[in-house]
PDB file of C-alpha atoms in Angstrom:
ATOM      1  CA  MET A1070     227.098  81.522-133.755  1.00 43.00           C
ATOM      2  CA  ASP A1071     227.593  82.933-137.257  1.00 45.00           C
ATOM      3  CA  GLU A1072     225.853  80.165-139.234  1.00 42.00           C
ATOM      4  CA  THR A1073     227.348  81.330-142.527  1.00 39.00           C
ATOM      5  CA  ALA A1074     230.839  80.997-141.104  1.00 41.00           C
ATOM      6  CA  ALA A1075     230.010  77.610-139.608  1.00 41.00           C
ATOM      7  CA  LEU A1076     228.934  76.248-142.986  1.00 40.00           C
ATOM      8  CA  ALA A1077     231.806  77.735-144.973  1.00 38.00           C
ATOM      9  CA  PRO A1078     234.435  75.001-144.385  1.00 42.00           C
ATOM     10  CA  ALA A1079     232.226  72.238-145.778  1.00 40.00           C
ATOM     11  CA  ALA A1080     231.259  74.314-148.812  1.00 42.00           C
ATOM     12  CA  ALA A1081     234.811  75.396-149.583  1.00 36.00           C
ATOM     13  CA  ASP A1082     236.257  71.981-150.370  1.00 53.00           C
ATOM     14  CA  ALA A1083     235.317  68.831-152.229  1.00 79.00           C
ATOM     15  CA  ARG A1084     235.132  66.261-149.468  1.00 89.00           C
ATOM     16  CA  LEU A1085     233.924  62.724-149.818  1.00 96.00           C
ATOM     17  CA  VAL A1086     230.544  62.920-148.073  1.00 97.00           C
ATOM     18  CA  VAL A1087     229.030  59.808-146.493  1.00 98.00           C
ATOM     19  CA  ALA A1088     225.529  59.924-145.045  1.00 98.00           C
ATOM     20  CA  ILE A1089     224.709  57.081-142.678  1.00 98.00           C
ATOM     21  CA  SER A1090     221.766  56.029-140.555  1.00 95.00           C
ATOM     22  CA  SER A1091     222.214  55.509-136.827  1.00 94.00           C
ATOM     23  CA  ARG A1092     221.482  51.736-137.064  1.00 92.00           C
ATOM     24  CA  ALA A1093     224.117  51.310-139.760  1.00 96.00           C
ATOM     25  CA  LEU A1094     226.736  53.073-137.641  1.00 97.00           C
ATOM     26  CA  PHE A1095     225.786  51.688-134.220  1.00 96.00           C
ATOM     27  CA  ASP A1096     224.157  48.508-132.971  1.00 93.00           C
ATOM     28  CA  PHE A1097     220.667  49.697-132.057  1.00 86.00           C
ATOM     29  CA  GLU A1098     218.996  46.364-132.781  1.00 83.00           C
ATOM     30  CA  GLU A1099     217.710  45.881-129.231  1.00 82.00           C
ATOM     31  CA  GLU A1100     216.291  49.389-129.173  1.00 80.00           C
ATOM     32  CA  ASN A1101     214.767  48.874-132.607  1.00 74.00           C
ATOM     33  CA  ARG A1102     212.930  45.787-131.396  1.00 80.00           C
ATOM     34  CA  VAL A1103     211.331  47.944-128.700  1.00 74.00           C
ATOM     35  CA  PHE A1104     210.226  50.390-131.353  1.00 68.00           C
ATOM     36  CA  GLU A1105     208.806  47.682-133.616  1.00 70.00           C
ATOM     37  CA  ALA A1106     206.980  45.982-130.742  1.00 69.00           C
ATOM     38  CA  GLY A1107     205.389  49.152-129.396  1.00 65.00           C
ATOM     39  CA  GLY A1108     204.155  50.868-132.542  1.00 60.00           C
ATOM     40  CA  ASP A1109     204.783  54.198-130.780  1.00 66.00           C
ATOM     41  CA  ASP A1110     208.145  55.912-130.732  1.00 74.00           C
ATOM     42  CA  ARG A1111     207.692  57.176-127.160  1.00 78.00           C
ATOM     43  CA  ASP A1112     208.960  53.952-125.581  1.00 79.00           C
ATOM     44  CA  TYR A1113     211.912  53.973-127.963  1.00 80.00           C
ATOM     45  CA  MET A1114     212.743  57.601-127.109  1.00 83.00           C
ATOM     46  CA  ARG A1115     212.453  56.851-123.389  1.00 85.00           C
ATOM     47  CA  LEU A1116     214.836  53.902-123.678  1.00 86.00           C
ATOM     48  CA  GLN A1117     217.379  55.913-125.647  1.00 86.00           C
ATOM     49  CA  LEU A1118     217.194  58.714-123.081  1.00 88.00           C
ATOM     50  CA  GLU A1119     217.712  56.227-120.240  1.00 90.00           C
ATOM     51  CA  ARG A1120     220.801  54.963-122.051  1.00 91.00           C
ATOM     52  CA  LEU A1121     222.114  58.386-122.993  1.00 89.00           C
ATOM     53  CA  ASP A1122     225.392  57.843-121.131  1.00 92.00           C
ATOM     54  CA  VAL A1123     225.787  54.238-122.325  1.00 93.00           C
ATOM     55  CA  PRO A1124     227.797  54.159-125.558  1.00 95.00           C
ATOM     56  CA  ALA A1125     226.109  52.090-128.236  1.00 94.00           C
ATOM     57  CA  ARG A1126     228.100  49.159-129.575  1.00 95.00           C
ATOM     58  CA  PRO A1127     229.693  49.574-133.008  1.00 97.00           C
ATOM     59  CA  GLY A1128     227.440  48.638-135.904  1.00 97.00           C
ATOM     60  CA  VAL A1129     228.151  46.974-139.232  1.00 98.00           C
ATOM     61  CA  ALA A1130     229.453  50.121-140.969  1.00 98.00           C
ATOM     62  CA  PHE A1131     231.466  51.368-137.981  1.00 98.00           C
ATOM     63  CA  SER A1132     234.829  50.230-139.339  1.00 97.00           C
ATOM     64  CA  LEU A1133     234.144  51.874-142.697  1.00 98.00           C
ATOM     65  CA  VAL A1134     233.323  55.198-141.023  1.00 98.00           C
ATOM     66  CA  HIS A1135     236.227  54.979-138.579  1.00 98.00           C
ATOM     67  CA  LYS A1136     238.738  54.484-141.380  1.00 97.00           C
ATOM     68  CA  LEU A1137     237.205  57.121-143.641  1.00 97.00           C
ATOM     69  CA  LEU A1138     237.469  59.728-140.899  1.00 97.00           C
ATOM     70  CA  ALA A1139     241.116  58.752-140.349  1.00 95.00           C
ATOM     71  CA  PHE A1140     241.866  60.278-143.756  1.00 94.00           C
ATOM     72  CA  ASN A1141     241.212  63.696-142.214  1.00 94.00           C
ATOM     73  CA  ALA A1142     244.513  63.708-140.347  1.00 89.00           C
ATOM     74  CA  GLY A1143     246.190  66.870-141.581  1.00 81.00           C
ATOM     75  CA  ALA A1144     243.385  68.134-143.813  1.00 89.00           C
ATOM     76  CA  PRO A1145     239.584  67.715-144.076  1.00 92.00           C
ATOM     77  CA  ARG A1146     238.890  65.186-146.814  1.00 94.00           C
ATOM     78  CA  VAL A1147     235.894  63.189-145.548  1.00 96.00           C
ATOM     79  CA  ASP A1148     232.644  64.315-143.978  1.00 97.00           C
ATOM     80  CA  VAL A1149     230.382  61.763-142.282  1.00 98.00           C
ATOM     81  CA  VAL A1150     226.824  62.888-141.565  1.00 98.00           C
ATOM     82  CA  VAL A1151     224.233  60.956-139.575  1.00 97.00           C
ATOM     83  CA  LEU A1152     221.026  60.896-141.618  1.00 97.00           C
ATOM     84  CA  SER A1153     218.430  59.096-139.570  1.00 91.00           C
ATOM     85  CA  ARG A1154     214.714  58.435-139.103  1.00 90.00           C
ATOM     86  CA  ASN A1155     215.448  58.628-135.376  1.00 86.00           C
ATOM     87  CA  ASP A1156     214.094  61.463-133.270  1.00 87.00           C
ATOM     88  CA  PRO A1157     216.306  64.323-132.022  1.00 90.00           C
ATOM     89  CA  VAL A1158     216.350  62.892-128.459  1.00 88.00           C
ATOM     90  CA  SER A1159     217.795  59.616-129.734  1.00 88.00           C
ATOM     91  CA  GLY A1160     220.170  61.689-131.826  1.00 91.00           C
ATOM     92  CA  MET A1161     221.842  62.850-128.619  1.00 93.00           C
ATOM     93  CA  ARG A1162     222.876  59.273-127.878  1.00 94.00           C
ATOM     94  CA  VAL A1163     224.203  58.870-131.417  1.00 95.00           C
ATOM     95  CA  PHE A1164     226.477  61.888-131.026  1.00 96.00           C
ATOM     96  CA  ARG A1165     227.580  60.859-127.537  1.00 96.00           C
ATOM     97  CA  SER A1166     228.406  57.371-128.780  1.00 96.00           C
ATOM     98  CA  ALA A1167     230.412  58.845-131.655  1.00 97.00           C
ATOM     99  CA  GLN A1168     232.307  61.037-129.205  1.00 97.00           C
ATOM    100  CA  HIS A1169     233.008  58.031-126.976  1.00 97.00           C
ATOM    101  CA  TYR A1170     234.719  56.224-129.866  1.00 97.00           C
ATOM    102  CA  GLY A1171     236.596  59.296-131.026  1.00 97.00           C
ATOM    103  CA  LEU A1172     234.604  59.715-134.233  1.00 97.00           C
ATOM    104  CA  PRO A1173     234.613  63.412-135.166  1.00 96.00           C
ATOM    105  CA  ILE A1174     231.050  63.491-136.518  1.00 97.00           C
ATOM    106  CA  GLU A1175     229.561  66.968-136.302  1.00 95.00           C
ATOM    107  CA  ARG A1176     226.509  66.922-138.573  1.00 96.00           C
ATOM    108  CA  GLY A1177     223.260  65.039-138.263  1.00 96.00           C
ATOM    109  CA  MET A1178     219.666  65.192-139.466  1.00 95.00           C
ATOM    110  CA  PHE A1179     217.012  63.361-137.434  1.00 94.00           C
ATOM    111  CA  SER A1180     213.602  63.202-139.069  1.00 92.00           C
ATOM    112  CA  ARG A1181     211.525  61.219-136.503  1.00 89.00           C
ATOM    113  CA  GLY A1182     210.084  58.624-138.825  1.00 85.00           C
ATOM    114  CA  ARG A1183     209.971  60.687-141.995  1.00 91.00           C
ATOM    115  CA  PRO A1184     212.156  59.820-145.000  1.00 92.00           C
ATOM    116  CA  PRO A1185     215.498  61.612-144.524  1.00 93.00           C
ATOM    117  CA  TRP A1186     216.929  60.915-148.008  1.00 93.00           C
ATOM    118  CA  ARG A1187     215.741  64.310-149.300  1.00 93.00           C
ATOM    119  CA  TYR A1188     218.696  65.900-147.502  1.00 96.00           C
ATOM    120  CA  LEU A1189     221.207  63.952-149.587  1.00 97.00           C
ATOM    121  CA  GLY A1190     221.108  66.576-152.353  1.00 95.00           C
ATOM    122  CA  PRO A1191     221.994  69.564-150.150  1.00 96.00           C
ATOM    123  CA  LEU A1192     224.696  67.441-148.506  1.00 96.00           C
ATOM    124  CA  LYS A1193     226.166  66.525-151.924  1.00 96.00           C
ATOM    125  CA  ALA A1194     226.487  62.999-150.568  1.00 97.00           C
ATOM    126  CA  ASN A1195     228.640  60.442-152.392  1.00 97.00           C
ATOM    127  CA  LEU A1196     227.233  57.498-150.426  1.00 98.00           C
ATOM    128  CA  PHE A1197     224.185  56.751-148.295  1.00 98.00           C
ATOM    129  CA  LEU A1198     224.097  53.744-145.970  1.00 98.00           C
ATOM    130  CA  SER A1199     220.826  52.889-144.281  1.00 97.00           C
ATOM    131  CA  THR A1200     218.864  49.940-142.930  1.00 95.00           C
ATOM    132  CA  ASN A1201     215.668  51.223-144.559  1.00 94.00           C
ATOM    133  CA  GLU A1202     215.068  49.794-148.039  1.00 96.00           C
ATOM    134  CA  ASP A1203     212.615  52.514-149.085  1.00 95.00           C
ATOM    135  CA  ASP A1204     215.157  55.226-148.258  1.00 96.00           C
ATOM    136  CA  VAL A1205     217.870  53.357-150.153  1.00 97.00           C
ATOM    137  CA  ARG A1206     215.687  52.984-153.240  1.00 97.00           C
ATOM    138  CA  ALA A1207     214.721  56.666-153.121  1.00 96.00           C
ATOM    139  CA  ALA A1208     218.381  57.665-152.835  1.00 97.00           C
ATOM    140  CA  LEU A1209     219.330  55.501-155.821  1.00 98.00           C
ATOM    141  CA  ASP A1210     216.467  57.015-157.821  1.00 96.00           C
ATOM    142  CA  ALA A1211     217.880  60.438-156.929  1.00 95.00           C
ATOM    143  CA  GLY A1212     221.287  59.447-158.310  1.00 96.00           C
ATOM    144  CA  VAL A1213     223.120  58.793-155.035  1.00 97.00           C
ATOM    145  CA  ALA A1214     225.076  55.575-154.432  1.00 98.00           C
ATOM    146  CA  ALA A1215     223.182  53.835-151.654  1.00 98.00           C
ATOM    147  CA  ALA A1216     222.939  50.456-149.975  1.00 98.00           C
ATOM    148  CA  ARG A1217     220.764  48.782-147.344  1.00 98.00           C
ATOM    149  CA  VAL A1218     223.100  47.574-144.620  1.00 98.00           C
ATOM    150  CA  ALA A1219     222.630  43.955-143.575  1.00 97.00           C
ATOM    151  CA  THR A1220     222.625  44.464-139.813  1.00 95.00           C
ATOM    152  CA  HIS A1221     223.334  40.785-139.172  1.00 96.00           C
ATOM    153  CA  SER A1222     226.622  41.013-141.093  1.00 97.00           C
ATOM    154  CA  ARG A1223     229.877  39.900-139.596  1.00 97.00           C
ATOM    155  CA  HIS A1224     231.871  42.945-138.543  1.00 97.00           C
ATOM    156  CA  ALA A1225     235.053  43.945-140.352  1.00 97.00           C
ATOM    157  CA  ALA A1226     238.353  42.361-139.435  1.00 94.00           C
ATOM    158  CA  GLU A1227     240.872  44.494-137.568  1.00 94.00           C
ATOM    159  CA  THR A1228     243.937  43.301-139.470  1.00 94.00           C
ATOM    160  CA  HIS A1229     244.312  46.356-141.752  1.00 96.00           C
ATOM    161  CA  PRO A1230     244.043  49.425-139.507  1.00 95.00           C
ATOM    162  CA  ASP A1231     245.774  51.728-142.013  1.00 95.00           C
ATOM    163  CA  GLU A1232     243.932  50.552-145.118  1.00 96.00           C
ATOM    164  CA  LEU A1233     240.347  51.215-146.131  1.00 97.00           C
ATOM    165  CA  ARG A1234     239.146  48.168-148.070  1.00 98.00           C
ATOM    166  CA  ILE A1235     236.002  48.237-150.193  1.00 98.00           C
ATOM    167  CA  ALA A1236     234.692  45.527-152.511  1.00 98.00           C
ATOM    168  CA  PHE A1237     232.179  46.088-155.306  1.00 98.00           C
ATOM    169  CA  ASP A1238     230.063  43.842-157.458  1.00 98.00           C
ATOM    170  CA  GLY A1239     230.145  44.824-161.135  1.00 96.00           C
ATOM    171  CA  ASP A1240     226.841  44.772-163.030  1.00 95.00           C
ATOM    172  CA  ALA A1241     224.189  47.131-161.583  1.00 96.00           C
ATOM    173  CA  VAL A1242     226.732  48.414-159.034  1.00 98.00           C
ATOM    174  CA  LEU A1243     229.902  49.784-160.675  1.00 98.00           C
ATOM    175  CA  PHE A1244     228.466  49.193-164.158  1.00 97.00           C
ATOM    176  CA  SER A1245     224.945  49.539-165.514  1.00 96.00           C
ATOM    177  CA  ASP A1246     222.645  46.516-165.643  1.00 93.00           C
ATOM    178  CA  GLU A1247     222.881  46.307-169.457  1.00 92.00           C
ATOM    179  CA  ALA A1248     224.540  42.886-169.468  1.00 88.00           C
ATOM    180  CA  GLU A1249     222.330  41.556-166.669  1.00 86.00           C
ATOM    181  CA  ARG A1250     219.271  42.463-168.743  1.00 88.00           C
ATOM    182  CA  VAL A1251     220.629  40.410-171.608  1.00 87.00           C
ATOM    183  CA  TYR A1252     221.189  37.470-169.258  1.00 85.00           C
ATOM    184  CA  GLN A1253     217.664  37.623-167.833  1.00 86.00           C
ATOM    185  CA  GLN A1254     215.706  38.591-170.939  1.00 85.00           C
ATOM    186  CA  GLU A1255     217.548  37.122-173.930  1.00 76.00           C
ATOM    187  CA  GLY A1256     218.602  33.577-173.186  1.00 73.00           C
ATOM    188  CA  GLY A1257     220.769  33.179-170.127  1.00 83.00           C
ATOM    189  CA  LEU A1258     224.519  32.662-169.904  1.00 86.00           C
ATOM    190  CA  ALA A1259     225.156  31.902-173.574  1.00 86.00           C
ATOM    191  CA  ALA A1260     223.438  35.095-174.701  1.00 88.00           C
ATOM    192  CA  PHE A1261     225.246  37.038-171.974  1.00 87.00           C
ATOM    193  CA  HIS A1262     228.693  35.832-173.079  1.00 87.00           C
ATOM    194  CA  ALA A1263     227.942  36.443-176.778  1.00 89.00           C
ATOM    195  CA  HIS A1264     226.749  39.961-175.992  1.00 89.00           C
ATOM    196  CA  GLU A1265     229.806  40.793-173.890  1.00 87.00           C
ATOM    197  CA  VAL A1266     232.344  39.302-176.321  1.00 90.00           C
ATOM    198  CA  ALA A1267     230.839  41.220-179.236  1.00 90.00           C
ATOM    199  CA  ARG A1268     231.112  44.433-177.183  1.00 90.00           C
ATOM    200  CA  SER A1269     234.353  43.722-175.370  1.00 89.00           C
ATOM    201  CA  THR A1270     235.920  47.022-176.471  1.00 92.00           C
ATOM    202  CA  THR A1271     232.764  49.088-175.834  1.00 94.00           C
ATOM    203  CA  PRO A1272     232.701  50.497-172.289  1.00 94.00           C
ATOM    204  CA  LEU A1273     229.683  49.623-170.212  1.00 95.00           C
ATOM    205  CA  PRO A1274     227.505  52.533-169.117  1.00 96.00           C
ATOM    206  CA  PRO A1275     228.200  53.604-165.533  1.00 97.00           C
ATOM    207  CA  GLY A1276     226.303  52.143-162.616  1.00 97.00           C
ATOM    208  CA  PRO A1277     225.278  53.931-159.416  1.00 98.00           C
ATOM    209  CA  PHE A1278     228.614  53.349-157.653  1.00 98.00           C
ATOM    210  CA  LYS A1279     230.955  54.661-160.328  1.00 98.00           C
ATOM    211  CA  PRO A1280     230.975  58.143-158.680  1.00 97.00           C
ATOM    212  CA  LEU A1281     231.953  56.571-155.364  1.00 98.00           C
ATOM    213  CA  LEU A1282     234.883  54.743-156.982  1.00 98.00           C
ATOM    214  CA  GLU A1283     235.941  58.065-158.506  1.00 97.00           C
ATOM    215  CA  ALA A1284     235.721  59.740-155.100  1.00 96.00           C
ATOM    216  CA  LEU A1285     237.845  56.982-153.557  1.00 96.00           C
ATOM    217  CA  HIS A1286     240.478  57.534-156.248  1.00 95.00           C
ATOM    218  CA  ARG A1287     240.566  61.236-155.394  1.00 93.00           C
ATOM    219  CA  LEU A1288     240.879  60.362-151.724  1.00 92.00           C
ATOM    220  CA  GLN A1289     243.759  58.006-152.443  1.00 90.00           C
ATOM    221  CA  ARG A1290     245.621  60.607-154.500  1.00 87.00           C
ATOM    222  CA  ALA A1291     245.176  63.288-151.844  1.00 80.00           C
ATOM    223  CA  ALA A1292     245.984  61.047-148.892  1.00 66.00           C
ATOM    224  CA  ALA A1293     248.821  62.296-146.708  1.00 68.00           C
ATOM    225  CA  SER A1294     247.441  60.794-143.507  1.00 72.00           C
ATOM    226  CA  GLY A1295     249.126  57.391-143.544  1.00 87.00           C
ATOM    227  CA  MET A1296     245.870  55.810-144.681  1.00 93.00           C
ATOM    228  CA  ARG A1297     245.494  53.925-147.952  1.00 94.00           C
ATOM    229  CA  VAL A1298     242.582  52.747-150.087  1.00 96.00           C
ATOM    230  CA  ARG A1299     242.357  49.236-151.535  1.00 97.00           C
ATOM    231  CA  THR A1300     239.478  48.222-153.784  1.00 98.00           C
ATOM    232  CA  ALA A1301     238.277  44.966-155.297  1.00 98.00           C
ATOM    233  CA  LEU A1302     235.860  44.002-158.065  1.00 98.00           C
ATOM    234  CA  VAL A1303     234.113  40.784-156.991  1.00 98.00           C
ATOM    235  CA  THR A1304     231.823  39.561-159.733  1.00 96.00           C
ATOM    236  CA  ALA A1305     230.028  36.445-160.941  1.00 93.00           C
ATOM    237  CA  ARG A1306     231.422  37.175-164.424  1.00 93.00           C
ATOM    238  CA  SER A1307     233.991  34.788-165.878  1.00 91.00           C
ATOM    239  CA  ALA A1308     236.119  34.687-169.002  1.00 92.00           C
ATOM    240  CA  PRO A1309     235.461  35.745-171.714  1.00 92.00           C
ATOM    241  CA  ALA A1310     233.043  38.314-170.199  1.00 91.00           C
ATOM    242  CA  HIS A1311     235.808  39.582-167.896  1.00 94.00           C
ATOM    243  CA  GLU A1312     237.424  41.623-170.666  1.00 96.00           C
ATOM    244  CA  ARG A1313     234.623  44.139-171.054  1.00 95.00           C
ATOM    245  CA  ALA A1314     234.635  44.827-167.317  1.00 96.00           C
ATOM    246  CA  ILE A1315     238.381  45.501-167.293  1.00 97.00           C
ATOM    247  CA  ARG A1316     238.265  47.603-170.446  1.00 97.00           C
ATOM    248  CA  THR A1317     235.405  49.650-169.014  1.00 97.00           C
ATOM    249  CA  LEU A1318     237.490  50.571-165.978  1.00 98.00           C
ATOM    250  CA  MET A1319     240.416  51.405-168.268  1.00 97.00           C
ATOM    251  CA  ALA A1320     238.177  53.669-170.383  1.00 97.00           C
ATOM    252  CA  TRP A1321     237.038  55.430-167.231  1.00 97.00           C
ATOM    253  CA  GLN A1322     240.686  55.807-166.160  1.00 97.00           C
ATOM    254  CA  LEU A1323     239.821  54.098-162.901  1.00 97.00           C
ATOM    255  CA  GLU A1324     241.524  51.131-161.294  1.00 95.00           C
ATOM    256  CA  VAL A1325     240.727  48.423-158.794  1.00 97.00           C
ATOM    257  CA  ASP A1326     243.515  46.715-156.904  1.00 97.00           C
ATOM    258  CA  GLU A1327     242.032  43.244-157.152  1.00 98.00           C
ATOM    259  CA  ALA A1328     239.535  41.596-159.496  1.00 98.00           C
ATOM    260  CA  MET A1329     237.799  38.294-158.827  1.00 98.00           C
ATOM    261  CA  PHE A1330     235.901  36.721-161.732  1.00 97.00           C
ATOM    262  CA  LEU A1331     234.176  33.902-159.898  1.00 97.00           C
ATOM    263  CA  GLY A1332     231.947  32.421-162.587  1.00 93.00           C
ATOM    264  CA  GLY A1333     229.066  31.937-160.169  1.00 89.00           C
ATOM    265  CA  LEU A1334     231.045  30.649-157.174  1.00 95.00           C
ATOM    266  CA  PRO A1335     229.752  31.904-153.802  1.00 95.00           C
ATOM    267  CA  LYS A1336     231.444  35.184-152.981  1.00 97.00           C
ATOM    268  CA  GLY A1337     231.591  34.987-149.195  1.00 97.00           C
ATOM    269  CA  GLU A1338     234.736  32.910-148.734  1.00 97.00           C
ATOM    270  CA  PHE A1339     236.677  35.004-151.233  1.00 98.00           C
ATOM    271  CA  LEU A1340     235.538  38.206-149.552  1.00 98.00           C
ATOM    272  CA  ARG A1341     236.627  36.813-146.193  1.00 97.00           C
ATOM    273  CA  GLN A1342     240.152  36.551-147.594  1.00 98.00           C
ATOM    274  CA  PHE A1343     240.064  40.107-148.966  1.00 98.00           C
ATOM    275  CA  GLU A1344     238.697  41.401-145.629  1.00 98.00           C
ATOM    276  CA  PRO A1345     236.790  44.477-146.817  1.00 98.00           C
ATOM    277  CA  ASP A1346     235.354  47.086-144.522  1.00 98.00           C
ATOM    278  CA  PHE A1347     232.286  46.869-146.735  1.00 98.00           C
ATOM    279  CA  PHE A1348     230.975  44.955-149.767  1.00 98.00           C
ATOM    280  CA  PHE A1349     228.267  46.199-152.157  1.00 98.00           C
ATOM    281  CA  ASP A1350     226.135  43.881-154.320  1.00 98.00           C
ATOM    282  CA  ASP A1351     222.799  44.194-156.130  1.00 97.00           C
ATOM    283  CA  GLN A1352     221.629  40.621-155.517  1.00 96.00           C
ATOM    284  CA  THR A1353     220.235  39.715-152.125  1.00 96.00           C
ATOM    285  CA  ARG A1354     221.501  36.120-152.307  1.00 95.00           C
ATOM    286  CA  HIS A1355     225.065  37.346-152.739  1.00 97.00           C
ATOM    287  CA  VAL A1356     224.622  39.851-149.906  1.00 98.00           C
ATOM    288  CA  GLU A1357     223.211  37.181-147.605  1.00 97.00           C
ATOM    289  CA  HIS A1358     226.109  34.836-148.291  1.00 96.00           C
ATOM    290  CA  ALA A1359     228.676  37.603-147.941  1.00 98.00           C
ATOM    291  CA  ALA A1360     227.127  38.833-144.678  1.00 98.00           C
ATOM    292  CA  GLY A1361     228.263  35.653-142.966  1.00 97.00           C
ATOM    293  CA  HIS A1362     231.851  36.686-143.627  1.00 98.00           C
ATOM    294  CA  VAL A1363     232.115  40.492-144.035  1.00 98.00           C
ATOM    295  CA  PRO A1364     230.078  43.702-143.684  1.00 98.00           C
ATOM    296  CA  ALA A1365     227.699  43.798-146.642  1.00 98.00           C
ATOM    297  CA  GLY A1366     224.952  45.911-148.142  1.00 98.00           C
ATOM    298  CA  HIS A1367     222.289  45.489-150.805  1.00 98.00           C
ATOM    299  CA  VAL A1368     222.185  47.913-153.735  1.00 98.00           C
ATOM    300  CA  ALA A1369     218.542  47.876-154.875  1.00 97.00           C
ATOM    301  CA  ALA A1370     219.379  48.839-158.462  1.00 97.00           C
ATOM    302  CA  GLY A1371     218.953  47.306-161.898  1.00 93.00           C
ATOM    303  CA  ILE A1372     216.583  44.772-163.375  1.00 92.00           C
ATOM    304  CA  THR A1373     217.060  42.245-160.570  1.00 92.00           C
ATOM    305  CA  ASN A1374     215.499  44.715-158.139  1.00 94.00           C
ATOM    306  CA  ALA A1375     212.871  46.176-160.463  1.00 87.00           C
ATOM    307  CA  ALA A1376     210.001  44.050-159.133  1.00 63.00           C
ATOM    308  CA  ARG A1377     209.124  44.461-155.446  1.00 55.00           C
TER     309      ARG A1377
END
């Protein structure tokens, strides 16, 4: 094969690139327990080889990937790459499982226990989904939107087959953690509201997921596949702090279809009504509550996640 020719299509266009670990895409929890119990990857590899012809069950991020790839009908707009700490033998089962479900995934990097995030740069990835917190933190430090998938999450509803639905938290996700720092370091909710009201017309600095929202807007504008994108901002902010969030999006010339300013109410029930294919939040308590209702992932960014 002419490797230069094989690589040319991906380099010639500006696709939305999603890198995803095998456990985020497929349900390998039983196999992972074998790996964790044995301390040696040989038993894990043997089990995956024995199950080579058994398609793995869909994982938490399966619906997200399935819908993203549906945007490629007519023209290549999305590239999904498996980026995994699995070994190459287990990688065969990943590709066979993808083929079984009709997922046209062609690229994969399998690093056999070593951190795979270093390949995100050459891939020009817009998003990295993994179950490994260290890899997620390293990706965020490298400037890539990333989240640790909560593997116990409820899977996405099947009621919107032609619509990709993604929900974002605001501070430390779409926006920087500037306001959250004020809340934690300068006096709580009163200081937070005073800070945000005084700066209501000053856009917040971007957070790690702003580039992904931009990429989704490009995907929506280019879509001729019958697929649509619907986004939601789901935040603990309330009035009057809502205004700065909305004005920030306006300054960026970006839109969300829905905005929920919940003032500290639990997010899970509201997310269940929105029915996202995935929800991103920087606070583990919000992720844990959301995971009982929708697919969710933790964004280990900002001051809340500074101490480990």
